[in-house]
Short mmCIF file of C-alpha atoms and ligand atoms in Angstrom, two decimals:
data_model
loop_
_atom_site.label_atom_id
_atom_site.label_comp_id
_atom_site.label_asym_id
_atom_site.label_seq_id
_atom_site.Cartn_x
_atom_site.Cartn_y
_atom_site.Cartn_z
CA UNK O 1302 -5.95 14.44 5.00
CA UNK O 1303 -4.83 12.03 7.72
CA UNK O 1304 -5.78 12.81 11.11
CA UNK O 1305 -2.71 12.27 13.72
CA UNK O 1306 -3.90 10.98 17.22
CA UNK O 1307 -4.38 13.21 19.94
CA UNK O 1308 -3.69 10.69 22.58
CA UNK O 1309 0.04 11.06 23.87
CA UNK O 1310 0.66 7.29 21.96
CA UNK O 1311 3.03 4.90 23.44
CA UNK O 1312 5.14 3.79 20.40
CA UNK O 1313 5.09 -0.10 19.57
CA UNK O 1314 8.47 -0.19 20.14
CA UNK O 1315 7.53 -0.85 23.44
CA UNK O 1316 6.24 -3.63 23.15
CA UNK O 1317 9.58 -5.56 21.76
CA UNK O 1318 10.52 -4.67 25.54
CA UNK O 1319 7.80 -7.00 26.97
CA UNK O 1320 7.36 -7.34 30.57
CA UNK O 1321 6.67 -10.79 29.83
CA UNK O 1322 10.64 -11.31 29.21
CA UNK O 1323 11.52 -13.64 31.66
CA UNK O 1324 15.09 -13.70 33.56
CA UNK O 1325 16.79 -16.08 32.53
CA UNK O 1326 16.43 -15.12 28.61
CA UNK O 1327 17.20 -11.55 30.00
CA UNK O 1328 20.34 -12.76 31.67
CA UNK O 1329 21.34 -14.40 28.22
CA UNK O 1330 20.88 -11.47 26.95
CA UNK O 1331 23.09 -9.28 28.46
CA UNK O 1332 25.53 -11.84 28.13
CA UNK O 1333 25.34 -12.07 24.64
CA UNK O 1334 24.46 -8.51 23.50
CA UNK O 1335 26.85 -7.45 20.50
CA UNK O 1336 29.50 -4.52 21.85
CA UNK O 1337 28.63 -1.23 20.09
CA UNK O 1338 30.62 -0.84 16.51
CA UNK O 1339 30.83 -4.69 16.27
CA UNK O 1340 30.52 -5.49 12.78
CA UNK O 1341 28.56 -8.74 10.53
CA UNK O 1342 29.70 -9.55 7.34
CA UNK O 1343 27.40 -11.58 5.96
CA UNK O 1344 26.44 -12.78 2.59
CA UNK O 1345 24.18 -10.53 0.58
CA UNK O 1346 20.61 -11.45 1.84
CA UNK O 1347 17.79 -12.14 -0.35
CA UNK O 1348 13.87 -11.40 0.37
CA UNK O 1349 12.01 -14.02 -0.34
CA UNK O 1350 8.50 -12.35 0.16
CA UNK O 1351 8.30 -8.85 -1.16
CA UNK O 1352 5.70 -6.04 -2.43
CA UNK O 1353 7.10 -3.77 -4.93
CA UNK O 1354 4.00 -2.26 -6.47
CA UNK O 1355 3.85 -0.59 -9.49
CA UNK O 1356 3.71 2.86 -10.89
CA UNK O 1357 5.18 5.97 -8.50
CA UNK O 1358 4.86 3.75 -5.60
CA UNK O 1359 7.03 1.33 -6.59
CA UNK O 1360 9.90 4.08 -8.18
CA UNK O 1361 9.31 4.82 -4.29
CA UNK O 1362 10.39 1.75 -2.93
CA UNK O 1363 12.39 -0.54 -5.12
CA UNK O 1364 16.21 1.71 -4.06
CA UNK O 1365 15.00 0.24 -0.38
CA UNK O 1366 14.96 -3.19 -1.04
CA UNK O 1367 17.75 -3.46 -4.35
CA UNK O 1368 20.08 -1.97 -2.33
CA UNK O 1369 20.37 -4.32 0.89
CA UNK O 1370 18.89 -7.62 -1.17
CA UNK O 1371 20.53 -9.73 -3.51
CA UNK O 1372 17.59 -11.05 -5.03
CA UNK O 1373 13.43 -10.94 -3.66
CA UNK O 1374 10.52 -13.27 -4.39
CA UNK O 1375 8.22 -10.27 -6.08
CA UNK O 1376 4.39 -10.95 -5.25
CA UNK O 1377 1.97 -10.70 -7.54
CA UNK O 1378 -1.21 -9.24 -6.26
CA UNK O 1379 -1.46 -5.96 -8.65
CA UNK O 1380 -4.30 -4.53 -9.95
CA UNK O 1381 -5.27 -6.97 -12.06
CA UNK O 1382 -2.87 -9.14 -10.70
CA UNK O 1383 0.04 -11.25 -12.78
CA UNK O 1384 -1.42 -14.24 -13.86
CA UNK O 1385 0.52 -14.75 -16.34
CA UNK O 1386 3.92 -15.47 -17.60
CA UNK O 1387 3.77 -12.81 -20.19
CA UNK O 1388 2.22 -10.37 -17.54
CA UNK O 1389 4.99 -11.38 -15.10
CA UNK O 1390 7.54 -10.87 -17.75
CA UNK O 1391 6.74 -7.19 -18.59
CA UNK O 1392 6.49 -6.39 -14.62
CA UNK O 1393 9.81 -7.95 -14.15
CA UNK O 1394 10.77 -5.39 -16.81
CA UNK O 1395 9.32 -2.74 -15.31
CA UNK O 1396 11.01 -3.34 -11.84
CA UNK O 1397 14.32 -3.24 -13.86
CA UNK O 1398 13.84 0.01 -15.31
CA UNK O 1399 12.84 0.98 -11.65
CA UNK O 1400 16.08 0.54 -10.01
CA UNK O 1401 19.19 2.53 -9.16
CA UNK O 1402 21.74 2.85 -12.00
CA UNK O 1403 24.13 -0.17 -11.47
CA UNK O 1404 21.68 -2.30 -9.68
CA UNK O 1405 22.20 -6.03 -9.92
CA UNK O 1406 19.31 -6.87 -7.53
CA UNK O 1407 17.31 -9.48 -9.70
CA UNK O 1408 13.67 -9.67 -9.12
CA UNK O 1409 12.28 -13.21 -8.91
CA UNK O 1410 8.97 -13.40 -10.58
CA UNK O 1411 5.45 -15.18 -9.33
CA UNK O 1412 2.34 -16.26 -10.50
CA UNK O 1413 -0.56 -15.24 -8.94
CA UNK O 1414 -2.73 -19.02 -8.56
CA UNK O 1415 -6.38 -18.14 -9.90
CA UNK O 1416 -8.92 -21.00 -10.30
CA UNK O 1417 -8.76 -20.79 -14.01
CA UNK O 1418 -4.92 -21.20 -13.91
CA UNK O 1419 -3.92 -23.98 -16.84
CA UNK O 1420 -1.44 -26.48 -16.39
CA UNK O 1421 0.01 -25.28 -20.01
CA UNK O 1422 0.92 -22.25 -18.08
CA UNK O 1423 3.26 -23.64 -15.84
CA UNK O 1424 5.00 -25.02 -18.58
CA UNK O 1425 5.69 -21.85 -19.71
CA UNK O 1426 6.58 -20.34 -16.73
CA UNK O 1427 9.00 -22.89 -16.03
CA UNK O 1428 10.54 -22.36 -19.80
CA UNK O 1429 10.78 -18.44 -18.96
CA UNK O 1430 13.52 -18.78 -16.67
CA UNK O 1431 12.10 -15.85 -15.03
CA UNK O 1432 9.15 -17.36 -12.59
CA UNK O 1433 10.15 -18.79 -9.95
CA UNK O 1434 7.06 -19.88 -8.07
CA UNK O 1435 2.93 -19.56 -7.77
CA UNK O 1436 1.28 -18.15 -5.21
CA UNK O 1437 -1.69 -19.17 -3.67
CA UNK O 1438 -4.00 -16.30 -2.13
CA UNK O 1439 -7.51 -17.89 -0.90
CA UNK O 1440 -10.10 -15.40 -2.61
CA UNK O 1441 -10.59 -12.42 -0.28
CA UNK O 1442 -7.56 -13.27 2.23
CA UNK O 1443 -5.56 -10.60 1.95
CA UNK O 1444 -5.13 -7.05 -0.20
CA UNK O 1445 -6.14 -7.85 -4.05
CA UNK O 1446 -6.59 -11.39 -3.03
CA UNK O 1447 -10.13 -10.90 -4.52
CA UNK O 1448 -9.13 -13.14 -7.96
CA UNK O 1449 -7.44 -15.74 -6.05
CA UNK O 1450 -8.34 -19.21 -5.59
CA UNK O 1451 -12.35 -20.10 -4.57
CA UNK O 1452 -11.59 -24.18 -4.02
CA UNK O 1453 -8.23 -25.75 -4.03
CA UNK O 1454 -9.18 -29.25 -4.08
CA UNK O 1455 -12.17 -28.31 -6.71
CA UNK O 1456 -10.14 -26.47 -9.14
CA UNK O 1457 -6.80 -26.45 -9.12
CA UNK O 1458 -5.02 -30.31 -8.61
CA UNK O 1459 -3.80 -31.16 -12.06
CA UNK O 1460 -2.08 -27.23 -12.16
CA UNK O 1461 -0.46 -28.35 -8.77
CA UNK O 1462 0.59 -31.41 -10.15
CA UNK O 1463 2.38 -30.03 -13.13
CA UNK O 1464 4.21 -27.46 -10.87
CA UNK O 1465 5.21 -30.79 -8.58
CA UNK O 1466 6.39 -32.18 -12.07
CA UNK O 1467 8.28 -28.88 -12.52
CA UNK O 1468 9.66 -28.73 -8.98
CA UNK O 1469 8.08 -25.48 -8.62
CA UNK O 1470 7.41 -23.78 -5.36
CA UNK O 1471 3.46 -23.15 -4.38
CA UNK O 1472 3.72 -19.96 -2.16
CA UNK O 1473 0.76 -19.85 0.45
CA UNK O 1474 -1.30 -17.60 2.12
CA UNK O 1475 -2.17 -19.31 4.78
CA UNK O 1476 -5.77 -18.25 6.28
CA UNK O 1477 -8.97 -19.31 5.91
CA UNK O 1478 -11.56 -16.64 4.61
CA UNK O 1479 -14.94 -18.04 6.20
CA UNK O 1480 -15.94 -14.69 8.47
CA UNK O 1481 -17.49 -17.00 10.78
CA UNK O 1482 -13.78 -18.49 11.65
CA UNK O 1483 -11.99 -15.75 14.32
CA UNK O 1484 -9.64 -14.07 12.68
CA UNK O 1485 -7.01 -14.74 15.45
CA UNK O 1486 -7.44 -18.65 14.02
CA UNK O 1487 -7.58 -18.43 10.74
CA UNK O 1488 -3.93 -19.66 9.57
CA UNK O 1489 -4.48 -22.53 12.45
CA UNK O 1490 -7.80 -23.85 10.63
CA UNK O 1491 -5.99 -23.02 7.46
CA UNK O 1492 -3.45 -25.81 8.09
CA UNK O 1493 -5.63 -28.38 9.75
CA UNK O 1494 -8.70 -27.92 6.38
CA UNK O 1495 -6.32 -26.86 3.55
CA UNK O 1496 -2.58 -27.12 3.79
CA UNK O 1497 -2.25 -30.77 6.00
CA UNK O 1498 -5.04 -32.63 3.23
CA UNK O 1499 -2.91 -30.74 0.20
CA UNK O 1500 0.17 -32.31 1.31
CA UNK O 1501 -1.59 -35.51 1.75
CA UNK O 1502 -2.75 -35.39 -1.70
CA UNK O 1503 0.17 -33.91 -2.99
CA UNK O 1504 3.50 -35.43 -1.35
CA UNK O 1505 5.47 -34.05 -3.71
CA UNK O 1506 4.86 -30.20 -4.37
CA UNK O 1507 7.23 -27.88 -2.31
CA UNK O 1508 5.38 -25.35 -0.37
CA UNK O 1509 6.45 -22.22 1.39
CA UNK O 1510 3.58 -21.04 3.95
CA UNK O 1511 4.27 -17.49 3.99
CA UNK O 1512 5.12 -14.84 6.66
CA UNK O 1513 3.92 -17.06 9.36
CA UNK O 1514 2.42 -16.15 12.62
CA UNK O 1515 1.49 -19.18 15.28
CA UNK O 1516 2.61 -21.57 17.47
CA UNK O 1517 0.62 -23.91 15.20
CA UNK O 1518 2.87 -23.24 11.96
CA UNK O 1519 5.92 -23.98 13.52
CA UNK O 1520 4.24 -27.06 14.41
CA UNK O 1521 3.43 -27.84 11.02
CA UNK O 1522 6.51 -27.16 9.42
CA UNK O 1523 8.98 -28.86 12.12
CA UNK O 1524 6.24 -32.66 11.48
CA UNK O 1525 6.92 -31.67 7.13
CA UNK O 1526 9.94 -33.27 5.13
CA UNK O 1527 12.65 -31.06 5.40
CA UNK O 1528 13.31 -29.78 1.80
CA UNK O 1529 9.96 -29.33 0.53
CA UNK O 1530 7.84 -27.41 3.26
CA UNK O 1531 9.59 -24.02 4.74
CA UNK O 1532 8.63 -21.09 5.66
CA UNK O 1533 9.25 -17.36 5.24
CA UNK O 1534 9.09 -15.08 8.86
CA UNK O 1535 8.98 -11.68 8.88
CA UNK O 1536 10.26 -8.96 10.90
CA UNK O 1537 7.22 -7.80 12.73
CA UNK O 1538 5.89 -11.38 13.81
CA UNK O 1539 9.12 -11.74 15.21
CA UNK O 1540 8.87 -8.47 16.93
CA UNK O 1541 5.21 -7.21 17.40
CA UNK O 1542 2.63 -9.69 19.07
CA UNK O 1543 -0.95 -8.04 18.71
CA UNK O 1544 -1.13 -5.40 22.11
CA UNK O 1545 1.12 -3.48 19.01
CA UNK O 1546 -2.30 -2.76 17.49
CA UNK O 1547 -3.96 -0.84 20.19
CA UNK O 1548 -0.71 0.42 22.20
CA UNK O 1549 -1.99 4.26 23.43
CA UNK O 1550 -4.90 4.05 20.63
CA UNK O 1551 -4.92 2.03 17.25
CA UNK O 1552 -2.00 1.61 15.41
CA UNK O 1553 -2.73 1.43 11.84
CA UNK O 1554 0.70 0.92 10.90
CA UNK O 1555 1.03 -2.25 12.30
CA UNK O 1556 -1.72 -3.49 10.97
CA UNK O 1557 -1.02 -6.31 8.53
CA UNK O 1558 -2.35 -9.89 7.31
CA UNK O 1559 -2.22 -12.32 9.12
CA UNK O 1560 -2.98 -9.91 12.00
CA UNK O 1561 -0.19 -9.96 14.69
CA UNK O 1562 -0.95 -12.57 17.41
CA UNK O 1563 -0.47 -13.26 20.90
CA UNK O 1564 2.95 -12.87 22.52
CA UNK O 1565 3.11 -17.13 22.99
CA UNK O 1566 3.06 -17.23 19.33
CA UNK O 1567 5.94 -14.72 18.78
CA UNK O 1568 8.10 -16.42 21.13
CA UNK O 1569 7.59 -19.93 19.11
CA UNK O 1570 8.78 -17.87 16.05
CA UNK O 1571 11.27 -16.50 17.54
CA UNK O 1572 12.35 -19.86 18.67
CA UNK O 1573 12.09 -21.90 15.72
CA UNK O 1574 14.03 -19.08 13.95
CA UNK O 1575 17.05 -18.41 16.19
CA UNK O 1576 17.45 -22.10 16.84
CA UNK O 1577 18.96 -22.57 13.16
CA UNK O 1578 16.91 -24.74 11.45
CA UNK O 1579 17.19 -24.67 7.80
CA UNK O 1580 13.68 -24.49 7.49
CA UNK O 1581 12.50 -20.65 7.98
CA UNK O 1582 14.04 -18.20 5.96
CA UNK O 1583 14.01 -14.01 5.20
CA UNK O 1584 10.37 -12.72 3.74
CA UNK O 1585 9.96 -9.23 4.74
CA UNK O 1586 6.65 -9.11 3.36
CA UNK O 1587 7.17 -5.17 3.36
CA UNK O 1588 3.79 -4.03 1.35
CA UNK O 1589 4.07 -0.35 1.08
CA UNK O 1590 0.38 1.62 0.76
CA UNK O 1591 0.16 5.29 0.68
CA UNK O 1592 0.05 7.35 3.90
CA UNK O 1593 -3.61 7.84 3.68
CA UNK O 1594 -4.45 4.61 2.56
CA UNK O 1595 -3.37 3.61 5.85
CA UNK O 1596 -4.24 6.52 8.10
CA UNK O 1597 -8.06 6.48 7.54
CA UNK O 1598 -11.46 4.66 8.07
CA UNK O 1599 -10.67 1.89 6.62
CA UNK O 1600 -7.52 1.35 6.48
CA UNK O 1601 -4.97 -1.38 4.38
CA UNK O 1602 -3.67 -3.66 5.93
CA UNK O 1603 0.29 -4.14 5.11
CA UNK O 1604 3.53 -2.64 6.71
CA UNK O 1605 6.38 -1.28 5.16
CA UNK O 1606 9.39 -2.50 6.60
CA UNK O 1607 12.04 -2.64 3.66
CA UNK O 1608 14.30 -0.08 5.13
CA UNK O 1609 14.12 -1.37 8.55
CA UNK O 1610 14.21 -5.20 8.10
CA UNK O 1611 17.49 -6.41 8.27
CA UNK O 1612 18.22 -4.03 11.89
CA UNK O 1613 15.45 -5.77 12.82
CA UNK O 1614 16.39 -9.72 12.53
CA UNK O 1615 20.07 -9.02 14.08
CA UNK O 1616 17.77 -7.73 16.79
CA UNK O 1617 16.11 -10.87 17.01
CA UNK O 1618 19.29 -13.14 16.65
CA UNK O 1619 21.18 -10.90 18.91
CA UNK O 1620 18.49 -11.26 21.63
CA UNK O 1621 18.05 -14.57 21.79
CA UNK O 1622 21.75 -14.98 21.76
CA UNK O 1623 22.06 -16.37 17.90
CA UNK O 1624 23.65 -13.57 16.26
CA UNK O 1625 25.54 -16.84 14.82
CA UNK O 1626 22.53 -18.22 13.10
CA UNK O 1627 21.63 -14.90 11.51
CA UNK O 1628 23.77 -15.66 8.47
CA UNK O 1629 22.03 -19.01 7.26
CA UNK O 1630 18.29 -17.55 7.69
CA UNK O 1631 18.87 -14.33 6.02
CA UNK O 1632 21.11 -15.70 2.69
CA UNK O 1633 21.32 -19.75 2.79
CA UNK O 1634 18.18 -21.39 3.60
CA UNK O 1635 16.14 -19.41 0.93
CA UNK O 1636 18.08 -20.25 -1.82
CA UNK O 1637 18.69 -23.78 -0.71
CA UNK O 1638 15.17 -24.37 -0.47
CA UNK O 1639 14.48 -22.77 -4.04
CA UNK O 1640 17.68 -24.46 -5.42
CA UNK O 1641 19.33 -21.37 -6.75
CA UNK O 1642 22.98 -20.40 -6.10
CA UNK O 1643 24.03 -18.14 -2.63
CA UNK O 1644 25.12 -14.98 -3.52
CA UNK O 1645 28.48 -14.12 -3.80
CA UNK O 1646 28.42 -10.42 -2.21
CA UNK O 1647 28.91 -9.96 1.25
CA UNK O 1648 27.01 -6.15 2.84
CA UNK O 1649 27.52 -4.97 6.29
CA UNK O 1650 25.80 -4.90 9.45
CA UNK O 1651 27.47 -2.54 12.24
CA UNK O 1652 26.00 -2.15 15.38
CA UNK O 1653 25.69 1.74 15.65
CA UNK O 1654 22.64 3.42 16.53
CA UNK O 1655 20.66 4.94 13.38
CA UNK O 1656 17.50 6.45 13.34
CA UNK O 1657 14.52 5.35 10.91
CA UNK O 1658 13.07 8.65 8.74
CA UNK O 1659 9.30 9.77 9.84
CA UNK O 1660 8.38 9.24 6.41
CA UNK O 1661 9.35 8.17 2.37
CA UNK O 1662 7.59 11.06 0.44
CA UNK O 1663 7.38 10.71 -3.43
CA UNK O 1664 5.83 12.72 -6.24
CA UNK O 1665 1.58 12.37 -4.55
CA UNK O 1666 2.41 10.96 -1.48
CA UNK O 1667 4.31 9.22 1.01
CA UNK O 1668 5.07 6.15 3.01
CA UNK O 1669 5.70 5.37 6.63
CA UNK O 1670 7.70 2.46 7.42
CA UNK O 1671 7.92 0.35 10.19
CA UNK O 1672 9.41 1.99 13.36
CA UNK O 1673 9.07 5.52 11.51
CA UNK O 1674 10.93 7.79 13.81
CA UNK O 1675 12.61 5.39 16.20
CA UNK O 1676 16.54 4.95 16.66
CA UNK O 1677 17.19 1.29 15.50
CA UNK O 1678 20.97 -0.64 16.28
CA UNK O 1679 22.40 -2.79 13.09
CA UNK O 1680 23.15 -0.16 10.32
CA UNK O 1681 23.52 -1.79 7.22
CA UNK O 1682 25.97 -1.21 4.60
CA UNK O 1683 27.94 -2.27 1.39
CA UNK O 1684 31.32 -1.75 2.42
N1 OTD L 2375 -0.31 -8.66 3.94
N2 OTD L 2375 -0.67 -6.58 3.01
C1 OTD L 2375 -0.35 -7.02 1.76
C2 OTD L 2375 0.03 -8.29 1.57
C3 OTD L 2375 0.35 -9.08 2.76
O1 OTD L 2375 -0.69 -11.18 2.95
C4 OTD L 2375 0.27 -10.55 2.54
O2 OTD L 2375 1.21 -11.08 1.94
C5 OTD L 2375 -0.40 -6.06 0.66
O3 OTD L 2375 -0.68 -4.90 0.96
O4 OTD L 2375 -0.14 -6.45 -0.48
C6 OTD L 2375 -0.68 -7.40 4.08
O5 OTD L 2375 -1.06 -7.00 5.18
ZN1 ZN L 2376 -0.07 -13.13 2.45
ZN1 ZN L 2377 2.78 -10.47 1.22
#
């Protein structure tokens, strides 16, 4: 059973209140905070990085994301993950048969990149009209990242030259795995010995670095040709910096990969997000794990922010005075980037005070999602 803390915990939340806010941005925003009952209309969003499991856990979660999304980027790191475009195939059916009666949301498949990966099978991913990109997990980066890729440069050029042939997106993980590189640097060394030489050998392939969390990514993708490096953001880098972890005693759920970092590197997110550029858009990266599979000694990393996501990047945009931008980084830039139609749809946003459910139980379990408990602004809605 999972144990609850004893210690009286100060919630995260706090910490999207930091001290650290200076005056000036505090000033702006007052001045720009939304009046209550204001309303968004914006363009059905898609989410461009998302974990929808399989089995009970994913009957769990797919109502969350199908019905606020448009469309999502699905990941493939199941047990034995989707390496193939016949595996991905029978997921994506599977996902279907998951949703809410009426659904439209359309789940955009991905290959999981292993080091045995032919170039053949690009070909047919491409001719499936269902896969829509491959990602990249360095072996042992991440949760069932233990298949994925052992050397880049050693094993898998000529499959990322056929997906640059094919104009098809390689989706990155972007940390090292050495353990003898901190774990607080890992997506920083990950760019300077991986990502910077790939591009250099590969000018061609389009690359989204996924969910990321530094100072040194935004870097990286502000000196890249606009159109074929972007990146996906999600809502807790933009939200959490790493004091979330260990806030009145640990925090397991928080805990995700890339770990949260230091507020300096939250800010530069937030920056490079709210300032418009066409070159971050929406990945939740909500990865849903059972309550105990979180709440024990050792615990998964991943956080399960579905239901909470989109309150959370009006948030964002409405703090740092950019509620105007919001639009364009939830719904435009991703499908831009991937060169697939906007949607058509519009859903809601209204700023009224809602409050986030302790829990998701299911049949054997249940999940806690981001913010579990705490009263959130920017309900959203269909009509
Ligand atoms: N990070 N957890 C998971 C994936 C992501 O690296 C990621 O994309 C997961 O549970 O699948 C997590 O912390
Ligand atoms: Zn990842
Ligand atoms: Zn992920």
């Amino acid at each position: 059973m999972p144990t609850s803390c004893s210690f009286p915990c100060q919630r995260s939340w706090i910490s999207y209140h930091p001290s650290s806010i200076n005056l000036r941005s505090h000033r702006f925003v007052v001045a720009s905070s939304a009046a209550a009952g204001m309303e968004l209309s914006l363009t059905r969003p898609d989410d461009w990085h998302l974990h929808l499991r399989e089995g009970e856990l994913l009957h769990a979660v797919a109502s969350h994301s199908a019905r606020q999304f448009g469309r999502a980027i699905v990941m493939p790191n199941l047990k034995p993950p989707i390496t193939t475009t016949e595996a991905a195939v029978a997921y994506r059916q599977s996902i279907l048969k998951a949703l809410p009666e009426g659904s439209v949301f359309d789940p955009l498949m991905t290959l999981y990149l292993t080091d045995n990966t032919s170039p053949e099978e690009i070909k047919l991913a491409r001719q499936s009209g269902v896969v829509f990109a491959v990602k990249l997990y360095p072996a042992g980066a991440t949760t069932n990242s233990q298949d994925g890729v052992t050397d880049i440069f050693g094993k898998c050029i000529p499959v990322l030259e056929e997906m640059a042939k094919h104009n098809m997106p390689l989706l990155v993980h972007g940390e090292v795995t050495d353990p003898s590189v901190d774990i607080f640097d890992r997506e920083k060394v990950f760019i300077e010995t991986i990502l910077e030489p790939l591009l250099k050998k590969l000018p061609h392939l389009k690359i989204v670095m996924e969910h990321i969390t530094t100072m040194e990514a935004v870097k990286f993708i502000e000196s890249c040709s606009e159109g074929s490096v972007a990146a996906t953001v999600t809502p807790q880098h933009l939200i959490l910096n790493r004091n979330s972890l260990f806030q009145g005693g640990l925090q397991p759920h928080n805990y995700c990969l890339p770990v949260l970092k230091r507020e300096i590197h939250r800010e530069a997110i937030v920056s490079a997000v709210t300032s418009g550029s066409n070159r971050y858009f929406l990945g939740t990266d909500s990865a849903p794990h059972e309550r105990r599979r979180k709440e024990c000694t050792c615990g998964c990393a991943g956080i399960y922010n579905a239901p909470v996501a989109l309150s959370l990047y009006a948030k964002v945009f409405e703090q740092a005075g950019s509620l105007d931008k919001l639009e364009a980084f939830t719904s435009f830039n991703g499908p831009d980037f991937y060169g697939l139609p906007r949607n058509t749809s519009k859903i809601k946003l209204r700023k009224s005070s809602w409050k986030v459910p302790v829990s998701y139980p299911y049949e054997h379990g249940e999940i806690v999602p981001m913010f579990a408990g705490e009263t959130l602004e920017w309900l959203p809605s269909n009509n």
